[in-house]
Tab-separated table of C-alpha atoms in Angstrom:
chain	number	residue	atom	x	y	z
A	700	UNK	CA	23.300	-15.952	15.944
A	701	UNK	CA	20.852	-16.368	18.810
A	702	UNK	CA	17.268	-16.886	17.657
A	703	UNK	CA	13.726	-16.873	18.961
A	704	UNK	CA	11.289	-19.551	17.792
A	705	UNK	CA	7.741	-18.221	17.477
A	706	UNK	CA	5.001	-20.093	15.625
A	707	UNK	CA	7.567	-22.336	13.990
A	708	UNK	CA	9.522	-19.368	12.605
A	709	UNK	CA	13.045	-18.514	13.671
A	710	UNK	CA	13.492	-14.793	14.383
A	711	UNK	CA	17.042	-13.503	14.622
A	712	UNK	CA	17.897	-11.780	17.890
A	713	UNK	CA	19.355	-8.610	16.392
A	714	UNK	CA	20.373	-5.500	18.358
A	715	UNK	CA	18.273	-2.472	17.451
A	716	UNK	CA	21.392	-0.679	16.211
A	717	UNK	CA	22.196	-3.486	13.766
A	718	UNK	CA	18.567	-3.690	12.640
A	719	UNK	CA	17.975	0.006	11.951
A	720	UNK	CA	21.412	1.515	11.356
A	721	UNK	CA	23.259	-0.824	9.037
A	722	UNK	CA	24.666	0.453	5.730
A	723	UNK	CA	21.657	-0.633	3.673
A	724	UNK	CA	19.214	1.063	6.029
A	725	UNK	CA	21.246	4.278	5.921
A	726	UNK	CA	20.858	4.303	2.127
A	727	UNK	CA	17.135	3.704	2.599
A	728	UNK	CA	16.928	6.637	5.020
A	729	UNK	CA	18.525	8.974	2.471
A	730	UNK	CA	15.978	7.891	-0.158
A	731	UNK	CA	13.132	8.178	2.355
A	732	UNK	CA	14.303	11.666	3.373
A	733	UNK	CA	14.064	12.793	-0.251
A	734	UNK	CA	10.610	11.213	-0.392
A	735	UNK	CA	9.497	13.036	2.757
A	736	UNK	CA	10.672	16.328	1.270
A	737	UNK	CA	8.649	15.495	-1.846
A	738	UNK	CA	5.577	14.863	0.331
A	739	UNK	CA	6.146	18.222	2.021
A	740	UNK	CA	6.218	19.882	-1.400
A	741	UNK	CA	3.017	18.074	-2.362
A	742	UNK	CA	1.177	19.230	0.743
A	743	UNK	CA	2.382	22.804	0.328
A	744	UNK	CA	1.099	22.684	-3.236
A	745	UNK	CA	-2.254	21.247	-2.193
A	746	UNK	CA	-3.055	23.094	1.014
A	747	UNK	CA	-0.901	26.136	1.671
A	748	UNK	CA	-0.583	28.097	-1.571
A	749	UNK	CA	-2.619	31.268	-1.588
A	750	UNK	CA	-4.983	31.571	-4.528
A	751	UNK	CA	-6.552	34.828	-5.608
A	752	UNK	CA	-10.336	34.779	-5.992
A	753	UNK	CA	-13.273	37.086	-6.618
A	754	UNK	CA	-13.188	38.333	-2.999
A	755	UNK	CA	-9.606	39.531	-3.453
A	756	UNK	CA	-10.591	41.300	-6.682
A	757	UNK	CA	-13.440	43.105	-4.877
A	758	UNK	CA	-11.143	44.263	-2.078
A	759	UNK	CA	-8.412	45.402	-4.469
A	760	UNK	CA	-10.090	46.467	-7.729
A	761	UNK	CA	-7.630	47.019	-10.533
A	762	UNK	CA	-4.641	45.662	-8.577
A	763	UNK	CA	-2.085	44.225	-10.953
A	764	UNK	CA	-0.919	41.603	-8.409
A	765	UNK	CA	-4.454	40.237	-7.987
A	766	UNK	CA	-5.000	40.123	-11.749
A	767	UNK	CA	-1.751	38.216	-12.265
A	768	UNK	CA	-2.601	35.809	-9.431
A	769	UNK	CA	-6.051	35.103	-10.873
A	770	UNK	CA	-4.577	34.564	-14.323
A	771	UNK	CA	-2.079	32.098	-12.857
A	772	UNK	CA	-4.819	30.301	-10.909
A	773	UNK	CA	-6.982	29.850	-14.010
A	774	UNK	CA	-4.518	29.455	-16.869
A	775	UNK	CA	-1.179	28.767	-15.202
A	776	UNK	CA	0.592	25.424	-15.318
A	777	UNK	CA	0.437	25.042	-11.548
A	778	UNK	CA	2.299	22.151	-10.000
A	779	UNK	CA	2.034	18.500	-9.049
A	780	UNK	CA	-0.950	16.741	-10.705
A	781	UNK	CA	-2.737	18.761	-13.381
A	782	UNK	CA	-6.454	18.696	-14.049
A	783	UNK	CA	-5.728	17.982	-17.695
A	784	UNK	CA	-3.458	15.046	-16.855
A	785	UNK	CA	-4.548	13.527	-13.528
A	786	UNK	CA	-2.814	10.197	-14.234
A	787	UNK	CA	0.837	11.093	-13.848
A	788	UNK	CA	4.131	9.851	-12.415
A	789	UNK	CA	2.435	8.641	-9.235
A	790	UNK	CA	0.425	6.169	-11.320
A	791	UNK	CA	3.450	5.246	-13.458
A	792	UNK	CA	5.452	4.319	-10.378
A	793	UNK	CA	2.492	2.683	-8.648
A	794	UNK	CA	1.902	0.471	-11.687
A	795	UNK	CA	5.577	-0.373	-12.020
A	796	UNK	CA	6.140	-1.232	-8.361
A	797	UNK	CA	2.880	-3.107	-7.797
A	798	UNK	CA	2.877	-4.974	-11.107
A	799	UNK	CA	6.568	-5.888	-10.986
A	800	UNK	CA	6.393	-7.017	-7.358
A	801	UNK	CA	3.302	-9.078	-8.118
A	802	UNK	CA	5.086	-10.424	-11.204
A	803	UNK	CA	7.988	-11.671	-9.065
A	804	UNK	CA	5.520	-13.426	-6.743
A	805	UNK	CA	3.668	-14.884	-9.751
A	806	UNK	CA	6.842	-16.228	-11.368
A	807	UNK	CA	7.999	-17.787	-8.096
A	808	UNK	CA	4.614	-19.499	-7.666
A	809	UNK	CA	4.856	-20.865	-11.218
A	810	UNK	CA	8.403	-22.074	-10.556
A	811	UNK	CA	7.224	-23.876	-7.422
A	812	UNK	CA	4.275	-25.499	-9.204
A	813	UNK	CA	6.485	-26.721	-12.071
A	814	UNK	CA	8.937	-28.141	-9.561
A	815	UNK	CA	11.988	-26.030	-10.441
A	816	UNK	CA	14.213	-26.938	-7.516
A	817	UNK	CA	16.462	-23.883	-7.628
A	818	UNK	CA	13.414	-21.592	-7.508
A	819	UNK	CA	12.117	-23.487	-4.478
A	820	UNK	CA	15.393	-22.881	-2.687
A	821	UNK	CA	15.315	-19.130	-3.353
A	822	UNK	CA	11.561	-18.539	-3.224
A	823	UNK	CA	11.441	-16.804	0.170
A	824	UNK	CA	13.959	-14.134	-0.823
A	825	UNK	CA	12.344	-13.459	-4.188
A	826	UNK	CA	8.830	-13.271	-2.742
A	827	UNK	CA	9.906	-10.970	0.081
A	828	UNK	CA	11.527	-8.571	-2.355
A	829	UNK	CA	8.394	-8.705	-4.523
A	830	UNK	CA	6.258	-7.877	-1.488
A	831	UNK	CA	8.595	-4.983	-0.625
A	832	UNK	CA	7.973	-3.597	-4.120
A	833	UNK	CA	4.223	-3.846	-3.522
A	834	UNK	CA	4.664	-1.706	-0.393
A	835	UNK	CA	6.692	0.787	-2.441
A	836	UNK	CA	3.836	1.053	-4.934
A	837	UNK	CA	1.273	1.509	-2.161
A	838	UNK	CA	3.413	4.305	-0.703
A	839	UNK	CA	3.197	6.134	-4.030
A	840	UNK	CA	-0.538	5.671	-4.490
A	841	UNK	CA	-1.214	6.749	-0.897
A	842	UNK	CA	0.261	10.153	-1.725
A	843	UNK	CA	-1.676	10.322	-4.986
A	844	UNK	CA	-4.989	9.464	-3.296
A	845	UNK	CA	-4.217	11.928	-0.485
A	846	UNK	CA	-3.623	9.991	2.725
A	847	UNK	CA	-5.380	12.641	4.825
A	848	UNK	CA	-8.692	11.670	3.251
A	849	UNK	CA	-8.264	7.941	2.693
A	850	UNK	CA	-10.515	7.134	5.650
A	851	UNK	CA	-13.449	8.063	3.422
A	852	UNK	CA	-12.732	4.954	1.370
A	853	UNK	CA	-13.826	3.018	4.462
A	854	UNK	CA	-16.644	5.338	5.523
A	855	UNK	CA	-18.289	5.597	2.094
A	856	UNK	CA	-17.284	2.568	0.004
A	857	UNK	CA	-18.182	2.666	-3.666
A	858	UNK	CA	-18.225	-0.831	-5.139
A	859	UNK	CA	-18.534	0.628	-8.646
A	860	UNK	CA	-15.228	2.480	-8.418
A	861	UNK	CA	-12.082	0.743	-9.579
A	862	UNK	CA	-9.977	2.540	-6.965
A	863	UNK	CA	-12.205	1.244	-4.179
A	864	UNK	CA	-11.754	-2.324	-5.425
A	865	UNK	CA	-8.043	-1.951	-4.670
A	866	UNK	CA	-8.754	-1.567	-0.960
A	867	UNK	CA	-10.212	-5.014	-0.170
A	868	UNK	CA	-7.833	-6.525	-2.735
A	869	UNK	CA	-4.681	-5.466	-0.888
A	870	UNK	CA	-6.202	-6.097	2.532
A	871	UNK	CA	-6.346	-9.727	1.392
A	872	UNK	CA	-3.378	-9.869	-1.002
A	873	UNK	CA	-0.654	-8.674	1.386
A	874	UNK	CA	-1.563	-11.038	4.299
A	875	UNK	CA	-1.827	-13.877	1.775
A	876	UNK	CA	1.684	-13.256	0.449
A	877	UNK	CA	2.985	-12.954	4.016
A	878	UNK	CA	1.398	-16.337	4.726
A	879	UNK	CA	3.160	-17.809	1.686
A	880	UNK	CA	6.486	-16.469	2.949
A	881	UNK	CA	5.679	-17.893	6.378
A	882	UNK	CA	5.211	-21.329	4.816
A	883	UNK	CA	8.606	-21.017	3.130
A	884	UNK	CA	10.557	-20.096	6.266
A	885	UNK	CA	8.659	-22.125	8.882
A	886	UNK	CA	10.343	-25.038	10.586
A	887	UNK	CA	7.067	-26.993	10.481
A	888	UNK	CA	7.985	-28.492	7.109
A	889	UNK	CA	5.557	-31.414	7.178
A	890	UNK	CA	2.568	-29.178	7.911
A	891	UNK	CA	3.735	-26.614	5.350
A	892	UNK	CA	4.095	-29.252	2.635
A	893	UNK	CA	0.525	-30.468	3.152
A	894	UNK	CA	-1.025	-27.113	2.273
A	895	UNK	CA	1.718	-25.720	0.014
A	896	UNK	CA	0.203	-26.806	-3.304
A	897	UNK	CA	-3.342	-25.479	-2.650
A	898	UNK	CA	-1.786	-22.216	-1.448
A	899	UNK	CA	0.245	-21.941	-4.660
A	900	UNK	CA	-2.873	-22.466	-6.791
A	901	UNK	CA	-4.634	-19.785	-4.734
A	902	UNK	CA	-1.590	-17.541	-5.199
A	903	UNK	CA	-1.910	-17.727	-8.987
A	904	UNK	CA	-5.639	-16.973	-8.727
A	905	UNK	CA	-5.037	-14.007	-6.411
A	906	UNK	CA	-2.337	-12.615	-8.714
A	907	UNK	CA	-4.636	-12.928	-11.719
A	908	UNK	CA	-7.446	-11.125	-9.837
A	909	UNK	CA	-4.982	-8.393	-8.873
A	910	UNK	CA	-4.077	-7.758	-12.522
A	911	UNK	CA	-7.736	-8.042	-13.567
A	912	UNK	CA	-8.809	-5.314	-11.130
A	913	UNK	CA	-5.967	-3.066	-12.297
A	914	UNK	CA	-7.090	-3.558	-15.907
A	915	UNK	CA	-10.674	-2.799	-14.883
A	916	UNK	CA	-9.487	0.412	-13.244
A	917	UNK	CA	-8.028	1.647	-16.533
A	918	UNK	CA	-10.792	0.256	-18.713
A	919	UNK	CA	-13.390	2.307	-16.815
A	920	UNK	CA	-11.834	5.493	-18.204
A	921	UNK	CA	-13.916	5.585	-21.370
A	922	UNK	CA	-12.605	9.021	-22.277
A	923	UNK	CA	-9.116	7.649	-22.787
A	924	UNK	CA	-9.236	5.250	-25.677
A	925	UNK	CA	-5.582	4.244	-25.469
A	926	UNK	CA	-6.588	2.209	-22.418
A	927	UNK	CA	-10.067	1.085	-23.393
A	928	UNK	CA	-9.002	-0.088	-26.854
A	929	UNK	CA	-5.860	-1.918	-25.720
A	930	UNK	CA	-6.627	-5.613	-26.336
A	931	UNK	CA	-6.527	-8.037	-23.406
A	932	UNK	CA	-5.353	-5.422	-20.918
A	933	UNK	CA	-5.120	-7.940	-18.054
A	934	UNK	CA	-2.772	-10.186	-20.043
A	935	UNK	CA	-0.775	-7.208	-21.310
A	936	UNK	CA	-0.208	-6.111	-17.720
A	937	UNK	CA	0.868	-9.628	-16.740
A	938	UNK	CA	3.317	-10.051	-19.642
A	939	UNK	CA	4.867	-6.577	-19.371
A	940	UNK	CA	5.084	-6.853	-15.565
A	941	UNK	CA	6.790	-10.239	-15.774
A	942	UNK	CA	9.424	-8.814	-18.136
A	943	UNK	CA	10.371	-6.295	-15.446
A	944	UNK	CA	9.997	-8.961	-12.746
A	945	UNK	CA	12.434	-11.418	-14.325
A	946	UNK	CA	14.886	-8.520	-14.719
A	947	UNK	CA	14.552	-7.771	-11.000
A	948	UNK	CA	15.038	-11.461	-10.191
A	949	UNK	CA	18.256	-11.687	-12.234
A	950	UNK	CA	19.744	-8.622	-10.527
A	951	UNK	CA	18.584	-9.821	-7.101
A	952	UNK	CA	20.038	-13.287	-7.711
A	953	UNK	CA	23.377	-11.814	-8.797
A	954	UNK	CA	23.605	-9.736	-5.618
A	955	UNK	CA	22.213	-12.220	-3.075
A	956	UNK	CA	22.683	-15.776	-4.339
A	957	UNK	CA	25.949	-15.770	-6.256
A	958	UNK	CA	27.902	-17.010	-3.235
A	959	UNK	CA	25.072	-18.711	-1.331
A	960	UNK	CA	24.059	-21.084	-4.137
A	961	UNK	CA	27.612	-21.772	-5.351
A	962	UNK	CA	27.439	-24.410	-8.125
A	963	UNK	CA	23.625	-24.046	-8.439
A	964	UNK	CA	23.858	-20.349	-9.182
A	965	UNK	CA	24.450	-20.913	-12.910
A	966	UNK	CA	21.342	-23.093	-12.990
A	967	UNK	CA	19.265	-20.301	-11.442
A	968	UNK	CA	20.580	-17.686	-13.867
A	969	UNK	CA	19.957	-19.957	-16.860
A	970	UNK	CA	16.375	-20.593	-15.715
A	971	UNK	CA	15.809	-16.841	-15.431
A	972	UNK	CA	17.505	-16.232	-18.802
A	973	UNK	CA	15.180	-18.684	-20.542
A	974	UNK	CA	12.162	-17.138	-18.834
A	975	UNK	CA	13.287	-13.686	-19.980
A	976	UNK	CA	13.518	-14.842	-23.616
A	977	UNK	CA	9.958	-16.202	-23.596
A	978	UNK	CA	8.584	-13.110	-21.854
A	979	UNK	CA	10.417	-10.654	-24.092
A	980	UNK	CA	9.120	-12.527	-27.138
A	981	UNK	CA	5.565	-12.412	-25.788
A	982	UNK	CA	5.841	-8.664	-25.083
A	983	UNK	CA	7.260	-8.001	-28.576
A	984	UNK	CA	4.386	-9.943	-30.158
A	985	UNK	CA	1.876	-8.022	-28.055
A	986	UNK	CA	3.267	-4.618	-29.014
A	987	UNK	CA	3.443	-5.644	-32.683
A	988	UNK	CA	-0.276	-6.437	-32.800
A	989	UNK	CA	-1.792	-4.147	-30.147
A	990	UNK	CA	-1.711	-1.020	-32.282
A	991	UNK	CA	-4.016	-2.681	-34.797
A	992	UNK	CA	-6.751	-2.256	-32.187
A	993	UNK	CA	-5.834	0.986	-30.429
A	994	UNK	CA	-7.777	4.162	-31.251
A	995	UNK	CA	-6.017	5.643	-34.286
A	996	UNK	CA	-5.679	9.118	-32.754
A	997	UNK	CA	-3.846	7.759	-29.732
A	998	UNK	CA	-1.926	5.257	-31.832
A	999	UNK	CA	-0.622	7.949	-34.159
A	1000	UNK	CA	0.495	10.087	-31.195
A	1001	UNK	CA	2.568	7.215	-29.814
A	1002	UNK	CA	3.905	5.720	-33.041
A	1003	UNK	CA	4.403	8.849	-35.127
A	1004	UNK	CA	3.833	11.852	-32.865
A	1005	UNK	CA	5.217	13.295	-29.667
A	1006	UNK	CA	5.695	9.911	-27.973
A	1007	UNK	CA	7.492	8.153	-30.819
A	1008	UNK	CA	10.988	8.600	-29.377
A	1009	UNK	CA	9.854	7.302	-25.984
A	1010	UNK	CA	8.230	4.342	-27.712
A	1011	UNK	CA	11.302	3.293	-29.680
A	1012	UNK	CA	13.556	3.785	-26.652
A	1013	UNK	CA	11.128	1.557	-24.732
A	1014	UNK	CA	11.325	-1.164	-27.391
A	1015	UNK	CA	15.108	-0.973	-27.421
A	1016	UNK	CA	15.536	-1.310	-23.654
A	1017	UNK	CA	12.639	-3.685	-22.932
A	1018	UNK	CA	12.896	-5.944	-25.993
A	1019	UNK	CA	15.777	-5.595	-28.463
A	1020	UNK	CA	18.834	-5.064	-26.257
A	1021	UNK	CA	18.046	-7.625	-23.510
A	1022	UNK	CA	16.911	-10.201	-26.088
A	1023	UNK	CA	20.217	-9.865	-27.882
A	1024	UNK	CA	22.176	-10.299	-24.634
A	1025	UNK	CA	20.132	-13.170	-23.191
A	1026	UNK	CA	19.750	-15.010	-26.521
A	1027	UNK	CA	23.493	-15.246	-26.918
A	1028	UNK	CA	23.713	-16.547	-23.330
A	1029	UNK	CA	26.951	-14.783	-22.522
A	1030	UNK	CA	29.097	-16.611	-19.983
A	1031	UNK	CA	29.768	-13.290	-18.294
A	1032	UNK	CA	27.267	-12.624	-15.512
A	1033	UNK	CA	27.797	-8.902	-16.076
A	1034	UNK	CA	26.127	-9.088	-19.502
A	1035	UNK	CA	23.126	-10.900	-18.057
A	1036	UNK	CA	22.789	-8.306	-15.304
A	1037	UNK	CA	23.110	-5.535	-17.887
A	1038	UNK	CA	20.300	-7.127	-19.909
A	1039	UNK	CA	18.181	-7.429	-16.757
A	1040	UNK	CA	18.696	-3.768	-15.884
A	1041	UNK	CA	17.752	-2.893	-19.449
A	1042	UNK	CA	14.473	-4.832	-19.053
A	1043	UNK	CA	13.721	-2.966	-15.819
A	1044	UNK	CA	14.395	0.430	-17.391
A	1045	UNK	CA	12.472	-0.423	-20.549
A	1046	UNK	CA	9.456	-1.637	-18.588
A	1047	UNK	CA	9.396	1.636	-16.635
A	1048	UNK	CA	9.484	3.659	-19.855
A	1049	UNK	CA	6.647	1.466	-21.148
A	1050	UNK	CA	4.553	2.307	-18.082
A	1051	UNK	CA	5.351	5.988	-18.631
A	1052	UNK	CA	4.130	5.845	-22.220
A	1053	UNK	CA	0.992	3.944	-21.230
A	1054	UNK	CA	-0.028	6.378	-18.486
A	1055	UNK	CA	0.993	9.662	-20.102
A	1056	UNK	CA	-0.183	8.456	-23.496
A	1057	UNK	CA	-3.638	7.997	-21.992
A	1058	UNK	CA	-3.609	11.731	-21.237
A	1059	UNK	CA	-2.589	12.684	-24.781
A	1060	UNK	CA	-6.045	14.040	-25.523
A	1061	UNK	CA	-8.118	15.924	-22.942
A	1062	UNK	CA	-11.285	13.856	-23.474
A	1063	UNK	CA	-12.756	11.563	-26.094
A	1064	UNK	CA	-14.773	12.732	-29.071
A	1065	UNK	CA	-17.750	10.673	-27.889
A	1066	UNK	CA	-20.369	13.136	-29.170
A	1067	UNK	CA	-18.702	13.768	-32.531
A	1068	UNK	CA	-18.246	17.468	-31.827
A	1069	UNK	CA	-14.532	17.467	-31.102
A	1070	UNK	CA	-12.606	16.778	-27.928
A	1071	UNK	CA	-14.423	17.980	-24.846
A	1072	UNK	CA	-13.319	20.722	-22.466
A	1073	UNK	CA	-12.459	20.148	-18.843
A	1074	UNK	CA	-13.911	23.449	-17.657
A	1075	UNK	CA	-15.167	26.820	-18.754
A	1076	UNK	CA	-11.698	28.388	-18.583
A	1077	UNK	CA	-9.939	25.646	-20.504
A	1078	UNK	CA	-9.018	25.948	-24.147
A	1079	UNK	CA	-9.466	22.806	-26.237
A	1080	UNK	CA	-6.100	21.227	-26.929
A	1081	UNK	CA	-5.265	18.494	-29.410
A	1082	UNK	CA	-2.391	17.208	-27.335
A	1083	UNK	CA	-1.622	17.508	-23.634
A	1084	UNK	CA	1.684	16.669	-21.978
A	1085	UNK	CA	3.211	17.964	-18.771
A	1086	UNK	CA	6.559	16.698	-17.489
A	1087	UNK	CA	6.530	15.340	-13.929
A	1088	UNK	CA	6.650	17.849	-11.091
A	1089	UNK	CA	9.763	17.663	-8.880
A	1090	UNK	CA	7.631	16.663	-5.889
A	1091	UNK	CA	6.363	13.648	-7.827
A	1092	UNK	CA	9.922	12.604	-8.702
A	1093	UNK	CA	11.019	12.856	-5.067
A	1094	UNK	CA	8.046	10.776	-3.909
A	1095	UNK	CA	9.089	8.103	-6.431
A	1096	UNK	CA	12.637	8.191	-5.041
A	1097	UNK	CA	11.124	7.767	-1.580
A	1098	UNK	CA	9.226	4.688	-2.751
A	1099	UNK	CA	12.567	3.049	-3.600
A	1100	UNK	CA	13.591	3.758	-0.005
A	1101	UNK	CA	10.442	1.980	1.162
A	1102	UNK	CA	11.358	-1.091	-0.907
A	1103	UNK	CA	14.910	-1.189	0.439
A	1104	UNK	CA	13.852	-0.635	4.061
A	1105	UNK	CA	11.018	-3.205	4.063
A	1106	UNK	CA	13.157	-5.893	2.465
A	1107	UNK	CA	16.211	-5.267	4.639
A	1108	UNK	CA	14.241	-5.338	7.901
A	1109	UNK	CA	12.470	-8.575	6.973
A	1110	UNK	CA	15.719	-10.183	5.836
A	1111	UNK	CA	17.570	-9.119	8.981
A	1112	UNK	CA	14.871	-10.550	11.231
A	1113	UNK	CA	13.895	-13.690	9.311
A	1114	UNK	CA	16.884	-14.404	7.006
A	1115	UNK	CA	14.545	-14.749	4.020
A	1116	UNK	CA	17.478	-14.672	1.618
A	1117	UNK	CA	19.023	-17.878	2.950
A	1118	UNK	CA	18.898	-20.926	0.690
A	1119	UNK	CA	15.904	-23.051	1.701
A	1120	UNK	CA	15.422	-26.799	1.370
A	1121	UNK	CA	11.653	-27.340	1.505
């Protein structure tokens, strides 16, 4: 294939048709189309639904339609994000995509530092897919934060807000990861080797800061004691994210590197299997001890109340089932991939429990007078749970399309999935 050489990087000369209309991109477009329809539903919900108010009541006194509309506006379930549960599927998917993508990048950096040769050879592909997942998470959070008003984050920065801390973080984090990928695919090997190790150390520091800021974001919500009482939230996020990340890496390796690595492929899978055993064990230990510290009201909801089935399904998929498969080290690659998929599913359910569990009570009992109300029309509830709105689900589907599209375009142009020898 004919190539351009720019800044020491080979760029494949690909016809626009092959770049944008291959089979993988067509799948991405279908997922993105569903996501766009979800965004349309979100914006209709936010901006174009008519709501009855006092003016309507004055113009049409006694009208049954106005009375019903006002009742729906005040007491109805509404759609999309609820006032009672503002942290919903958008945040679940944002956490999963961002944390898992960052976890892939973190594990690759560790593999490079410890000199695992097979990780070095596959680092560019893994890191690019991890970065694509970060973009998928940012797509989700952009809809949650309302992209039409995001310019105010620049115009009126609030250093005390956890959400605002995300802005400078990703403005630095994404270019930094792109620079790491550049070092992996550049033809200037001697120059790249000279700065590779300091960059890897910085990569670990940046990843740790990324998880720390995410933990700070949740820990600021003092009304939700599931989050504020969870011990070592930064480390919990790292461990749980890396469980999902190693699952993603196993599946990715099976799809991309099975033929490219040939005899080294078994070595790569065994490295990832061993990593999964350690990470699953660490997550199991964390979950076994964490509920000794969590607020008892929230803990009882998750362990013995309305979330208990979710919780045990989470433990089965994220811990028990994959541990059983990977511990036995089945010769069949299919069993390893099945265990990896189980880790990915289990980690997502874990994020779901963490986010929705934080909304289990409307507010904390910080004044000792019972759980607080959200507004004058709200009845006090002991437990709050709303299933995701269809628009939220479609936006999440669209985020998968973002991941697929970003990765495929970068791989088509830069061949990041090729086996490297750096």
